[in-house]
Every structure is written in structure tokens, then in C-alpha cells.
PDB file of C-alpha atoms in Angstrom:
ATOM      1  CA  MET A   1     -27.358 -36.063 228.039  1.00  0.00           C
ATOM      2  CA  LYS A   2     -25.828 -38.885 226.246  1.00  0.00           C
ATOM      3  CA  ARG A   3     -22.114 -39.381 226.011  1.00  0.00           C
ATOM      4  CA  PRO A   4     -21.166 -41.564 223.585  1.00  0.00           C
ATOM      5  CA  TYR A   5     -17.859 -41.847 225.210  1.00  0.00           C
ATOM      6  CA  LEU A   6     -19.504 -44.074 228.266  1.00  0.00           C
ATOM      7  CA  ALA A   7     -20.781 -46.937 225.405  1.00  0.00           C
ATOM      8  CA  MET A   8     -18.846 -49.469 226.827  1.00  0.00           C
ATOM      9  CA  ARG A   9     -18.528 -53.150 227.795  1.00  0.00           C
ATOM     10  CA  THR A  10     -18.843 -54.807 230.945  1.00  0.00           C
ATOM     11  CA  ASN A  11     -19.216 -57.626 232.979  1.00  0.00           C
ATOM     12  CA  THR A  12     -22.642 -58.192 234.861  1.00  0.00           C
ATOM     13  CA  LYS A  13     -22.696 -59.315 238.259  1.00  0.00           C
ATOM     14  CA  SER A  14     -25.360 -61.636 240.121  1.00  0.00           C
ATOM     15  CA  ASP A  15     -28.140 -58.837 240.302  1.00  0.00           C
ATOM     16  CA  GLY A  16     -28.509 -57.952 236.701  1.00  0.00           C
ATOM     17  CA  HIS A  17     -26.063 -54.814 237.059  1.00  0.00           C
ATOM     18  CA  ALA A  18     -22.956 -54.050 235.076  1.00  0.00           C
ATOM     19  CA  ALA A  19     -19.818 -54.235 236.566  1.00  0.00           C
ATOM     20  CA  LEU A  20     -16.308 -52.389 235.707  1.00  0.00           C
ATOM     21  CA  THR A  21     -13.029 -52.911 236.841  1.00  0.00           C
ATOM     22  CA  GLU A  22     -11.439 -49.918 239.323  1.00  0.00           C
ATOM     23  CA  LYS A  23      -9.008 -49.192 236.230  1.00  0.00           C
ATOM     24  CA  HIS A  24     -12.177 -48.797 233.464  1.00  0.00           C
ATOM     25  CA  HIS A  25     -13.676 -47.127 236.291  1.00  0.00           C
ATOM     26  CA  GLN A  26     -11.450 -44.557 236.904  1.00  0.00           C
ATOM     27  CA  HIS A  27     -10.910 -44.169 233.057  1.00  0.00           C
ATOM     28  CA  TYR A  28     -14.493 -43.957 232.081  1.00  0.00           C
ATOM     29  CA  VAL A  29     -14.252 -40.724 235.019  1.00  0.00           C
ATOM     30  CA  GLU A  30     -11.612 -39.311 234.017  1.00  0.00           C
ATOM     31  CA  VAL A  31     -12.825 -39.305 229.735  1.00  0.00           C
ATOM     32  CA  ALA A  32     -16.450 -37.938 231.297  1.00  0.00           C
ATOM     33  CA  THR A  33     -14.943 -35.468 233.637  1.00  0.00           C
ATOM     34  CA  TYR A  34     -12.761 -33.761 230.674  1.00  0.00           C
ATOM     35  CA  SER A  35     -15.941 -33.940 228.966  1.00  0.00           C
ATOM     36  CA  ILE A  36     -18.361 -32.716 231.194  1.00  0.00           C
ATOM     37  CA  ALA A  37     -15.125 -29.645 231.773  1.00  0.00           C
ATOM     38  CA  GLU A  38     -14.956 -28.906 227.963  1.00  0.00           C
ATOM     39  CA  SER A  39     -18.685 -28.358 227.417  1.00  0.00           C
ATOM     40  CA  LYS A  40     -18.546 -25.946 230.183  1.00  0.00           C
ATOM     41  CA  GLY A  41     -16.110 -23.945 228.625  1.00  0.00           C
ATOM     42  CA  PHE A  42     -13.074 -25.113 231.227  1.00  0.00           C
ATOM     43  CA  ILE A  43     -14.634 -22.881 233.751  1.00  0.00           C
ATOM     44  CA  ASP A  44     -11.655 -23.150 237.008  1.00  0.00           C
ATOM     45  CA  GLY A  45     -12.444 -24.381 240.325  1.00  0.00           C
ATOM     46  CA  CYS A  46     -15.409 -26.478 239.197  1.00  0.00           C
ATOM     47  CA  ASP A  47     -13.392 -30.224 238.917  1.00  0.00           C
ATOM     48  CA  LEU A  48     -14.888 -31.478 241.722  1.00  0.00           C
ATOM     49  CA  GLU A  49     -18.207 -30.600 240.796  1.00  0.00           C
ATOM     50  CA  ASN A  50     -17.574 -31.837 237.187  1.00  0.00           C
ATOM     51  CA  TRP A  51     -15.595 -35.346 238.891  1.00  0.00           C
ATOM     52  CA  LEU A  52     -18.726 -36.321 240.909  1.00  0.00           C
ATOM     53  CA  ALA A  53     -21.164 -34.988 238.185  1.00  0.00           C
ATOM     54  CA  ALA A  54     -19.054 -37.805 236.150  1.00  0.00           C
ATOM     55  CA  GLU A  55     -19.058 -40.701 239.003  1.00  0.00           C
ATOM     56  CA  ALA A  56     -23.390 -39.686 238.912  1.00  0.00           C
ATOM     57  CA  GLU A  57     -23.471 -40.206 235.233  1.00  0.00           C
ATOM     58  CA  LEU A  58     -21.321 -43.450 234.569  1.00  0.00           C
ATOM     59  CA  ASP A  59     -23.441 -45.583 238.445  1.00  0.00           C
ATOM     60  CA  ARG A  60     -26.541 -44.826 236.814  1.00  0.00           C
ATOM     61  CA  LEU A  61     -25.311 -45.780 233.283  1.00  0.00           C
ATOM     62  CA  LEU A  62     -24.402 -48.763 234.807  1.00  0.00           C
ATOM     63  CA  VAL A  63     -27.647 -49.298 236.623  1.00  0.00           C
ATOM     64  CA  GLU A  64     -29.393 -49.004 233.568  1.00  0.00           C
ATOM     65  CA  GLY A  65     -27.406 -51.862 232.083  1.00  0.00           C
TER      66      GLY A  65
END
């Protein structure tokens, strides 16, 4: 599933992968986590699962460029 909120400007590291500042990384994970929780109907007790899914998705998108 594509998430338009993850369309971002990034720097490129020497290995060709995108890089974010810690502040931007945190922000994008927070926004993605909220979106994932919202799509699941804000099910109680899934906070960590949603956060980890958001981090994994962001990491995947950064590697893909």
C-alpha cells in the first residue's frame, strides 16, 4: 500500500540510499503510525505493532529511494 504522506525530500548518502535527519525520521514514523492505526480503526493495544510497521515501511522506502 502506497502512503502519500511518506513522499519526502531526502539527502542521498554516498551508498545511494536516502537519508533523513533524526527529527524528520521521527516525524514520518509518527505520521505513518497514526495512519496505520486509523486504517485499523484505532484498535487498542496495537501501538507498538503499528509503530514497528511504520518504521519498517519508512526504512523500505528509504532503501528503494
